[in-house]
Amino acid sequence: MNKLILAIVLQLICGGIYAQSSLLQNSYSRNKTTLNGKWNVIIDPYDNGSYSYRLERFDEMSKSPRSAYYMDQQVKDKTDRLEYNFETAETLMVPGSWNMQNDKYYWYEGSMWYRRKFDYSKSAASNEVMLRFEGANYKTDVYLNGKKLGQHIGGFTPFEFNITEHLKDGANSLVVLVNNNRHRDAVPTINTDWFNYGGITRDVFLYEVPQKHINDYCIQLRKDRKNQISVKISTSGLQKGEKVSLNIPELKISKEYTVDQNGEVEDDIPVKKLNYWSPENPKLYNVELAAGEDQLSDKIGFRTIAVEGTKILLNGEQVFLKGISIHEENPVRGDRCFSMDDARILLGWAKDLGCNFVRLAHYPHNENMVRLADEIGLMVWEENPVYWTIAWENEATYQNAQNQLSEVMSRDKNRASVIVWSMANETPPGEARTKFLKRLVDYTRSHDNTRLISAAMEKHKDPNDKAVMIVEDKFAEYVDLLSFNEYIGWYTGKPQDCDKIKWIINYNKPVIISEFGGGALAGFHGDVNEQWTEEFQEAIYKGQLKMLSKIPQWSGCTPWILADFRSPRRPLGYFQDGYNRKGLISEKGDKKKAFYVLQKFYNQK
Ligand code: GCB
């Protein structure tokens, strides 16, 4: 077999060989070429696009080396035909969901083919080129110049491919198939209380790195050691003994390391005086890294977060988490958030509310959110989309959940703002579920011991006394923060009932109320007992805050929710019209009365 055929066969056998298993750190700060903008699209509701069909078969057949070369030629033909189809196709903006760009796609769930042509010339012949997607919902297959680069599962985390081998000098064609069908064994599963925005919903870009480059790094304070910065750096292309440097000029840290046989460096750097990151003082240090011709810089804050009995300690001092839950939706524009401007709207509202903490529900939000939280001083709870009832017994479902968690952990490990990894939301207790979540906890602790672990759990009523609420869950044993959702005054009783409720929470852990709230239509006023009025929602907030103040371990809350958001589960005419109305702010940006109740409480706390 000649060399060319051997190369093709090897590549075909290995399939997704170019899919990057771990993500390069801090790609936003690299020299990027954006692929945002207009893309051609073809809707494919029955999944019978010849292209996809042939490529799937092609993957199967390519397992047999004899047919591999032949199939490669076939695919080239089909790609040409697809190019022809795209010439007559319509366009969509990337980033953005298809649902919000054209009325005919509003309810569409299924497959959409995207194509983007671009010219490219590397800035140095030896450079490697990465293709990065910040997020696409839900399953994404990527093809460059007729070659399948790989597939990504999960709607809310970044993925990338090293495309050096497939990139042409000059014209290139990138074809992306996105499918947002909901599946029973997926993460999340079929039923959610949010809109299933489909498509390439976040930034897409190319960036170049020298052949010898920095892959990844984690530079954070050691857990419980306020005077030691722990450093881990991994590189690619460097041989044992080659050099990597780290500079934090303001701390007078200037280090030169030699990498080990895996291209890695590990160190602990003692520091005498540090200006700790906190919401009141969101200090970020310039951190510079270099390896050969590769240079990177980041802004990193240093803080410790820990739990001692029922207290949460930030830099050793007790802190109360004044939070709010947020969906990644720009209510005013009406689509998923993706930009720094979107992040400024949402986190600006949270700041205005008096928050020092936000819960990014119910899935990983885009990186701008955590970058901005670092900058303006908001502690962050990040969440895996393990929501309600997942196929607990299915190993592939578990792997999918773990993979999505690993991607957000990898992306955000250098963000001081991120203090909580949340495993799940409102998962009904049961043996298989607890085992599943415990595995996620073990995974998380083994990769990051510097942050707290939680999950939004549930409460139940005492069967003998309606006024007694109990929090009891086997899974609670494994978390650092005991968090649960409760809707006294909305799904359970009336706002006034808050006065009567007694809580039994027999855990010596900080208690976070991850959700409470109620619906109100902005501008709809009336009696305090009338549902959907702003007054009713206001009464819930007043009652709740009084009630929760009596829980001895109470250490914070993230009421549900900052702003009204789209949900197909909310069809009630006039009041809901497709929106979950529990926002403190309407989808038009109007603040409801309850906003000011919480604001007052937080400002006095
Ligand atoms: C919950 C869920 C959240 C819903 C909310 C509601 O418990 O965690 O996703 O949107 O209740 O409004 O019912």
XYZ file of C-alpha atoms and ligand atoms in Angstrom:
618
model
C 0.000 0.000 0.000
C 1.461 3.360 -0.823
C 1.830 6.031 1.844
C -1.110 8.151 0.762
C -3.568 5.279 0.876
C -2.172 4.154 4.211
C -2.702 7.644 5.615
C -6.266 7.761 4.346
C -7.037 4.309 5.702
C -5.590 5.131 9.112
C -7.533 8.323 9.301
C -10.746 6.586 8.307
C -10.285 3.808 10.821
C -9.614 6.266 13.586
C -12.722 8.282 12.710
C -12.802 11.215 15.086
C -9.041 11.305 15.465
C -9.072 15.080 15.119
C -11.659 15.707 17.795
C -9.807 17.305 20.656
C -10.418 15.302 23.820
C -9.384 18.155 26.083
C -9.920 21.780 25.167
C -7.167 24.298 24.783
C -7.339 26.770 27.626
C -8.286 30.408 27.092
C -8.903 30.255 23.355
C -10.736 33.600 23.422
C -7.421 35.352 24.048
C -5.797 33.720 21.004
C -5.465 35.387 17.661
C -8.869 34.456 16.221
C -10.623 34.514 12.881
C -14.337 34.640 13.488
C -16.718 32.461 11.506
C -19.735 34.258 12.972
C -22.072 35.781 10.436
C -24.330 34.479 7.701
C -24.272 30.745 7.036
C -26.227 28.901 4.360
C -28.710 26.409 5.772
C -30.834 23.510 4.574
C -33.585 22.146 6.802
C -33.696 18.318 6.932
C -36.687 17.242 9.050
C -36.605 13.578 7.962
C -32.839 13.200 8.214
C -32.605 11.874 4.719
C -30.057 14.312 3.389
C -27.952 12.243 1.023
C -24.877 13.742 2.546
C -25.599 12.608 6.058
C -26.784 9.206 4.906
C -23.692 8.535 2.835
C -21.397 9.769 5.531
C -22.914 7.534 8.162
C -22.618 4.526 5.904
C -19.196 5.694 4.997
C -18.185 5.602 8.657
C -19.434 2.044 8.928
C -17.787 0.881 5.755
C -14.568 2.626 6.513
C -13.983 0.076 9.227
C -13.044 -2.231 6.419
C -9.703 -0.959 5.075
C -10.349 -2.480 1.650
C -13.290 -0.205 0.958
C -11.880 2.859 2.642
C -10.114 4.425 -0.296
C -13.050 3.814 -2.599
C -15.501 5.339 -0.097
C -13.343 8.391 0.263
C -13.831 9.098 -3.432
C -17.599 8.619 -3.041
C -17.765 11.173 -0.291
C -15.924 13.703 -2.368
C -18.626 13.351 -5.054
C -21.411 13.804 -2.545
C -19.754 16.829 -1.040
C -19.721 18.467 -4.431
C -23.419 17.830 -4.794
C -24.088 19.271 -1.368
C -22.197 22.398 -2.312
C -24.597 22.780 -5.192
C -27.624 22.527 -2.909
C -26.246 25.127 -0.587
C -25.934 27.665 -3.384
C -29.722 27.929 -3.504
C -30.215 27.658 0.260
C -31.303 30.332 2.682
C -29.191 31.866 5.409
C -29.171 32.109 9.189
C -26.980 34.169 11.460
C -24.441 32.404 13.626
C -24.539 32.605 16.584
C -28.282 32.374 17.065
C -30.970 29.739 17.230
C -32.980 28.992 14.106
C -36.201 29.292 16.144
C -35.791 33.005 16.721
C -34.678 33.954 13.217
C -37.577 32.855 11.115
C -41.221 32.260 12.140
C -41.369 29.049 10.150
C -38.643 27.577 12.365
C -40.195 28.668 15.680
C -41.286 25.177 16.751
C -38.797 23.262 14.641
C -36.909 20.446 16.354
C -34.755 18.313 14.101
C -31.787 18.560 11.771
C -30.398 21.618 10.048
C -27.406 21.642 7.724
C -25.184 24.710 7.925
C -22.469 25.645 5.462
C -19.893 28.375 5.650
C -17.224 29.011 3.034
C -14.101 30.827 4.052
C -10.694 31.705 2.678
C -7.748 31.003 4.868
C -4.012 31.314 4.833
C -1.946 30.333 7.829
C 0.221 33.060 9.302
C 3.110 30.590 9.624
C 3.417 27.370 7.679
C 4.246 25.273 10.748
C 1.298 26.560 12.826
C -1.597 24.359 13.862
C -5.135 25.586 13.316
C -8.022 24.939 15.675
C -11.708 25.196 14.864
C -13.725 26.039 17.948
C -17.457 26.026 18.648
C -18.500 27.632 21.921
C -21.763 25.719 21.785
C -24.370 24.197 19.471
C -27.579 22.526 20.578
C -27.692 19.479 20.786
C -25.856 17.001 18.547
C -23.348 18.419 16.105
C -21.482 16.739 13.245
C -18.703 18.727 11.644
C -17.207 18.261 8.154
C -14.413 20.285 6.630
C -13.795 20.049 2.898
C -15.719 16.763 2.786
C -13.968 15.115 5.731
C -15.803 14.376 8.933
C -13.970 15.985 11.838
C -16.142 14.489 14.548
C -19.313 14.771 16.531
C -20.191 16.589 19.724
C -23.059 15.825 22.079
C -24.450 18.413 24.469
C -25.964 21.815 23.861
C -24.060 24.030 26.253
C -20.348 23.305 26.231
C -17.492 24.137 23.871
C -15.773 21.705 21.528
C -12.950 21.996 19.049
C -10.987 20.230 16.354
C -7.425 20.459 15.226
C -8.036 21.034 11.508
C -4.438 21.533 10.398
C -4.455 18.468 8.138
C -7.754 19.280 6.425
C -7.424 23.005 5.953
C -6.647 24.250 2.449
C -4.683 27.334 1.647
C -7.407 29.454 0.020
C -11.067 28.408 -0.233
C -12.530 26.057 2.372
C -15.985 24.698 2.994
C -17.240 23.957 6.496
C -20.426 21.907 6.781
C -22.147 21.443 10.136
C -25.171 19.308 10.883
C -26.994 20.337 14.077
C -29.843 18.299 15.491
C -31.876 19.365 18.539
C -34.285 16.446 18.844
C -35.020 15.592 22.463
C -34.364 12.016 23.593
C -35.328 10.020 26.645
C -31.741 8.945 27.329
C -30.154 12.328 26.624
C -28.902 14.982 29.045
C -31.183 16.849 29.525
C -33.961 14.424 28.740
C -37.253 15.027 26.891
C -38.967 17.240 29.414
C -37.561 20.582 30.539
C -39.083 23.873 31.625
C -37.196 25.903 29.047
C -37.234 26.439 25.304
C -35.214 24.037 23.196
C -33.368 26.614 21.085
C -31.714 24.757 18.201
C -28.649 25.526 16.128
C -25.204 27.032 16.450
C -26.080 29.228 19.393
C -22.604 30.480 20.334
C -19.456 31.839 18.658
C -17.496 29.866 16.069
C -13.903 30.766 15.282
C -10.526 29.584 14.064
C -7.292 30.220 15.869
C -3.683 29.347 15.302
C -1.107 28.009 17.682
C 2.578 27.295 17.069
C 3.369 23.610 16.744
C 4.878 23.770 20.241
C 2.205 25.330 22.394
C 0.512 25.575 25.748
C -2.509 23.301 25.848
C -3.977 23.824 29.217
C -3.265 25.281 32.631
C -4.840 25.584 36.027
C -3.542 28.412 38.211
C -5.533 28.794 41.409
C -4.974 29.047 45.134
C -4.565 25.736 46.872
C -7.616 24.678 48.826
C -7.472 26.095 52.351
C -3.975 27.449 51.734
C -4.250 31.121 51.297
C -0.551 31.545 50.661
C 0.129 28.991 47.950
C -0.664 29.240 44.273
C -0.911 25.852 42.676
C 0.249 25.677 39.061
C -0.386 22.979 36.471
C 0.579 23.529 32.858
C 0.369 21.090 29.984
C 1.898 21.573 26.567
C 1.878 20.012 23.142
C 4.854 19.422 20.868
C 7.421 20.114 23.616
C 10.065 17.513 24.413
C 11.136 16.665 27.947
C 13.411 19.429 29.243
C 12.039 22.190 26.996
C 11.043 25.414 28.703
C 7.810 27.029 29.819
C 7.645 30.337 31.648
C 5.089 31.835 34.012
C 4.958 35.485 35.034
C 2.618 37.270 37.399
C 4.338 40.677 37.387
C 2.290 42.271 40.175
C 3.247 39.434 42.515
C 6.847 39.500 41.312
C 6.478 35.888 40.245
C 8.755 34.994 37.372
C 9.347 31.290 36.855
C 10.968 29.169 34.229
C 10.157 25.465 34.217
C 11.252 22.502 32.155
C 8.482 20.135 31.120
C 8.485 16.438 32.040
C 8.157 13.549 29.577
C 4.417 14.275 29.262
C 5.046 17.914 28.446
C 3.713 18.942 31.846
C 4.709 21.154 34.764
C 3.423 21.188 38.339
C 4.407 23.596 41.070
C 3.243 25.322 44.243
C 4.325 28.919 44.573
C 4.335 30.481 48.035
C 3.055 34.053 48.102
C 3.504 36.489 50.932
C 0.934 39.136 50.225
C -2.083 38.607 48.035
C -5.029 40.839 47.256
C -7.780 38.227 47.460
C -10.635 38.118 44.967
C -14.095 38.720 46.428
C -17.354 40.312 45.222
C -16.369 43.540 47.009
C -12.852 43.415 45.607
C -12.802 41.485 42.310
C -9.051 41.715 41.939
C -7.644 39.915 38.887
C -3.915 39.516 38.255
C -2.316 39.498 34.837
C -0.842 36.060 34.274
C 1.534 35.487 31.361
C 2.568 32.110 30.011
C 5.053 31.289 27.287
C 6.472 28.169 25.636
C 8.780 28.677 22.673
C 6.949 30.994 20.305
C 3.642 30.512 22.059
C 2.479 33.284 24.351
C -0.734 33.575 26.301
C -2.127 35.885 28.907
C -5.046 35.591 31.271
C -6.577 37.516 34.154
C -6.887 35.354 37.212
C -8.288 35.991 40.676
C -7.196 34.154 43.808
C -9.548 33.175 46.605
C -10.383 30.225 48.798
C -13.850 28.850 49.315
C -14.633 26.336 52.020
C -17.308 25.056 54.328
C -16.963 24.835 58.096
C -19.970 23.295 59.801
C -22.934 25.340 58.637
C -20.824 28.276 57.465
C -19.483 29.152 54.026
C -16.075 30.785 54.186
C -14.725 32.986 51.411
C -11.051 33.712 52.042
C -11.633 32.426 55.559
C -14.498 34.844 56.300
C -18.144 33.875 56.606
C -20.229 34.865 53.618
C -23.985 34.809 52.936
C -24.794 33.983 49.302
C -27.119 36.729 48.079
C -28.046 35.126 44.812
C -30.502 34.839 41.954
C -31.105 32.045 39.422
C -30.594 32.964 35.771
C -31.442 31.271 32.467
C -29.092 31.923 29.560
C -31.692 33.905 27.685
C -31.669 37.540 26.651
C -35.318 38.274 27.352
C -35.372 41.547 25.481
C -33.765 40.268 22.267
C -35.418 36.883 22.733
C -32.831 34.157 22.132
C -29.999 32.422 23.898
C -27.292 34.744 25.185
C -23.887 34.484 23.584
C -22.138 37.847 23.783
C -20.480 40.002 26.409
C -23.273 42.554 25.846
C -25.858 39.905 26.758
C -23.860 38.990 29.852
C -23.714 42.669 30.855
C -27.508 42.909 30.774
C -28.124 39.832 32.932
C -25.295 40.250 35.404
C -25.921 44.003 35.515
C -29.462 43.268 36.713
C -28.090 40.839 39.305
C -25.724 43.519 40.613
C -28.574 46.015 40.724
C -30.524 43.506 42.806
C -27.727 43.547 45.370
C -26.433 40.057 44.576
C -22.982 38.737 45.353
C -23.852 35.332 43.818
C -25.631 33.932 40.747
C -26.882 30.481 39.900
C -26.389 29.845 36.189
C -29.295 27.454 35.683
C -29.785 24.697 34.423
C -26.822 24.062 32.113
C -23.440 25.668 31.478
C -23.794 29.236 30.223
C -21.393 30.777 27.716
C -17.915 31.799 28.837
C -18.666 35.549 28.767
C -20.898 35.081 31.804
C -18.134 33.707 34.025
C -15.499 36.058 32.610
C -17.733 39.014 33.467
C -18.579 37.560 36.889
C -14.822 37.426 37.586
C -14.482 41.046 36.529
C -17.460 42.630 38.317
C -17.440 40.445 41.427
C -20.164 37.815 41.453
C -19.690 34.349 42.849
C -21.076 31.687 40.511
C -22.900 28.357 40.752
C -22.487 26.362 37.530
C -24.830 23.491 36.773
C -24.834 20.300 34.759
C -28.053 19.730 32.754
C -28.978 16.623 34.757
C -32.540 17.832 35.160
C -35.577 16.040 36.624
C -35.710 12.438 35.451
C -32.686 11.161 33.589
C -32.146 7.574 32.375
C -30.249 6.766 35.583
C -29.490 3.176 34.676
C -28.070 3.911 31.247
C -24.235 3.947 31.164
C -24.154 6.041 27.980
C -26.347 8.647 29.668
C -23.945 8.749 32.592
C -20.944 9.166 30.280
C -22.735 11.959 28.479
C -23.493 13.756 31.764
C -19.913 13.368 32.938
C -18.555 14.574 29.632
C -20.650 17.740 29.666
C -19.555 18.417 33.238
C -15.920 17.810 32.338
C -16.132 20.319 29.467
C -17.438 23.166 31.610
C -14.989 22.324 34.395
C -12.153 22.368 31.906
C -13.259 25.697 30.450
C -13.799 27.522 33.751
C -11.221 26.068 36.122
C -9.290 29.349 36.260
C -12.287 31.498 37.168
C -12.213 32.673 40.788
C -15.898 33.543 40.536
C -16.918 29.904 40.105
C -17.339 28.516 43.614
C -19.956 25.769 43.141
C -20.284 22.844 40.747
C -23.893 21.718 40.792
C -24.449 18.135 39.757
C -28.177 18.267 39.019
C -31.574 19.857 39.548
C -34.649 18.371 41.269
C -33.872 14.724 40.723
C -36.334 12.472 42.521
C -34.494 10.406 45.167
C -33.943 6.725 44.378
C -31.098 4.249 44.431
C -30.092 4.475 40.772
C -30.273 8.279 40.803
C -28.158 8.572 43.949
C -25.557 6.219 42.507
C -25.442 8.237 39.275
C -25.044 11.539 41.105
C -22.481 10.109 43.523
C -20.370 9.029 40.542
C -20.522 12.595 39.244
C -19.448 13.893 42.651
C -16.489 11.500 42.763
C -15.478 12.545 39.277
C -15.741 16.233 40.177
C -13.768 15.932 43.418
C -11.022 13.990 41.702
C -10.593 16.799 39.147
C -11.148 19.852 41.321
C -10.901 19.927 45.088
C -10.939 23.719 45.308
C -14.654 24.306 44.807
C -17.855 23.301 46.567
C -20.231 20.651 45.313
C -23.991 20.860 45.433
C -27.215 19.961 43.600
C -30.672 21.480 43.798
C -32.576 18.838 45.772
C -36.178 18.639 46.941
C -38.167 18.820 50.158
C -41.225 16.827 51.216
C -44.133 17.338 53.578
C -44.441 15.538 56.882
C -47.334 13.108 56.191
C -48.731 13.836 59.667
C -48.434 17.582 59.609
C -48.866 19.726 56.489
C -47.044 22.628 58.086
C -43.837 20.649 58.554
C -41.372 20.462 55.670
C -38.563 17.960 55.718
C -35.341 17.865 53.744
C -33.991 14.348 53.739
C -32.081 12.817 50.871
C -29.398 10.113 50.800
C -27.483 12.144 48.283
C -27.193 15.060 50.762
C -24.376 13.172 52.461
C -22.090 13.740 49.443
C -22.517 17.485 48.917
C -20.836 20.466 50.585
C -23.873 22.728 50.344
C -27.327 21.418 51.151
C -29.449 23.064 48.487
C -33.096 22.495 47.688
C -35.989 24.033 45.783
C -39.304 24.837 47.435
C -42.336 26.809 46.279
C -44.261 27.605 49.461
C -46.812 30.233 48.475
C -46.984 29.105 44.857
C -47.108 25.324 44.219
C -47.546 24.673 47.960
C -50.169 26.757 49.789
C -50.601 30.502 49.818
C -48.031 33.244 50.485
C -49.378 33.662 54.039
C -48.593 29.987 54.747
C -44.907 30.868 54.948
C -45.605 32.092 58.489
C -46.787 28.644 59.609
C -44.137 26.411 58.072
C -41.567 24.639 60.220
C -38.457 23.191 58.613
C -36.733 20.002 59.655
C -33.261 19.900 58.154
C -31.061 17.554 60.118
C -27.800 18.265 58.370
C -24.878 20.152 59.781
C -24.206 21.872 56.456
C -24.827 25.332 55.014
C -28.362 25.498 53.597
C -28.952 27.216 50.267
C -32.489 27.626 48.932
C -31.768 27.098 45.268
C -35.306 28.068 44.200
C -38.419 29.756 45.536
C -40.747 32.186 43.819
C -44.043 32.586 42.018
C -45.466 33.903 38.760
C -46.568 37.460 38.055
C -47.432 39.271 34.866
C -45.560 42.580 34.850
C -47.993 45.472 35.062
C -50.875 43.273 36.276
C -51.934 44.619 39.660
C -54.606 43.668 42.146
C -55.278 42.110 45.474
C -52.482 40.386 47.357
C -54.508 37.140 47.151
C -54.919 37.229 43.395
C -52.553 34.954 41.492
C -50.486 36.448 38.668
C -50.548 39.939 40.204
C -47.276 41.594 41.095
C -48.697 41.946 44.618
C -49.117 38.178 44.982
C -45.517 37.578 43.921
C -44.366 40.346 46.254
C -46.197 38.660 49.173
C -44.430 35.362 48.400
C -41.031 37.047 48.565
C -41.864 38.821 51.831
C -43.205 35.629 53.411
C -40.340 33.492 52.151
C -37.566 35.771 53.382
C -39.136 35.907 56.841
C -39.610 32.132 56.915
C -36.113 31.295 55.680
C -34.485 33.621 58.196
C -35.612 31.156 60.886
C -33.602 28.243 59.443
C -30.441 28.168 61.575
C -28.153 26.853 58.800
C -29.474 29.320 56.216
C -26.483 30.559 54.210
C -27.966 31.916 51.028
C -30.522 31.624 48.246
C -30.997 31.911 44.507
C -34.727 32.635 44.036
C -36.420 31.613 40.805
C -35.724 33.676 38.672
C -34.104 36.899 37.394
C -36.233 37.325 34.247
C -39.278 35.790 32.564
C -38.162 33.149 30.075
C -39.679 31.167 27.218
C -41.106 27.770 28.057
C -43.435 25.647 25.915
C -44.794 24.179 29.177
C -46.436 27.528 29.958
C -49.360 27.915 27.557
C -51.867 29.716 29.829
C -53.337 32.492 27.685
C -52.784 36.119 28.658
C -50.769 35.406 31.830
C -48.144 33.085 30.428
C -48.397 33.012 26.628
C -45.416 30.698 26.424
C -43.388 32.336 29.203
C -42.530 31.197 32.682
C -43.547 34.326 34.595
C -41.559 33.809 37.773
C -39.076 36.483 36.711
C -38.396 39.480 38.915
C -38.044 41.294 35.601
C -40.330 40.871 32.575
C -39.213 39.809 29.105
C -39.408 43.500 28.198
C -37.009 44.483 30.969
C -39.610 45.852 33.450
C -38.905 45.256 37.123
C -41.754 43.774 39.130
C -42.556 44.680 42.746
C -40.876 41.556 44.156
C -37.565 42.739 42.669
C -37.532 45.581 45.188
C -38.383 43.287 48.112
C -35.360 41.121 47.416
C -33.192 44.147 46.651
C -34.044 45.678 50.027
C -33.347 42.400 51.814
C -29.966 41.973 50.108
C -28.946 45.580 50.663
C -29.603 45.205 54.379
C -28.006 41.767 54.720
C -38.471 24.112 39.274
C -37.438 23.888 38.238
C -37.366 25.050 37.259
C -38.758 25.480 36.878
C -39.454 25.970 38.130
C -40.908 26.403 37.875
O -38.459 23.532 40.312
O -36.189 23.618 38.783
O -36.638 24.649 36.138
O -38.742 26.455 35.882
O -39.491 24.954 39.071
O -41.116 27.538 37.481
O -41.805 25.582 38.074
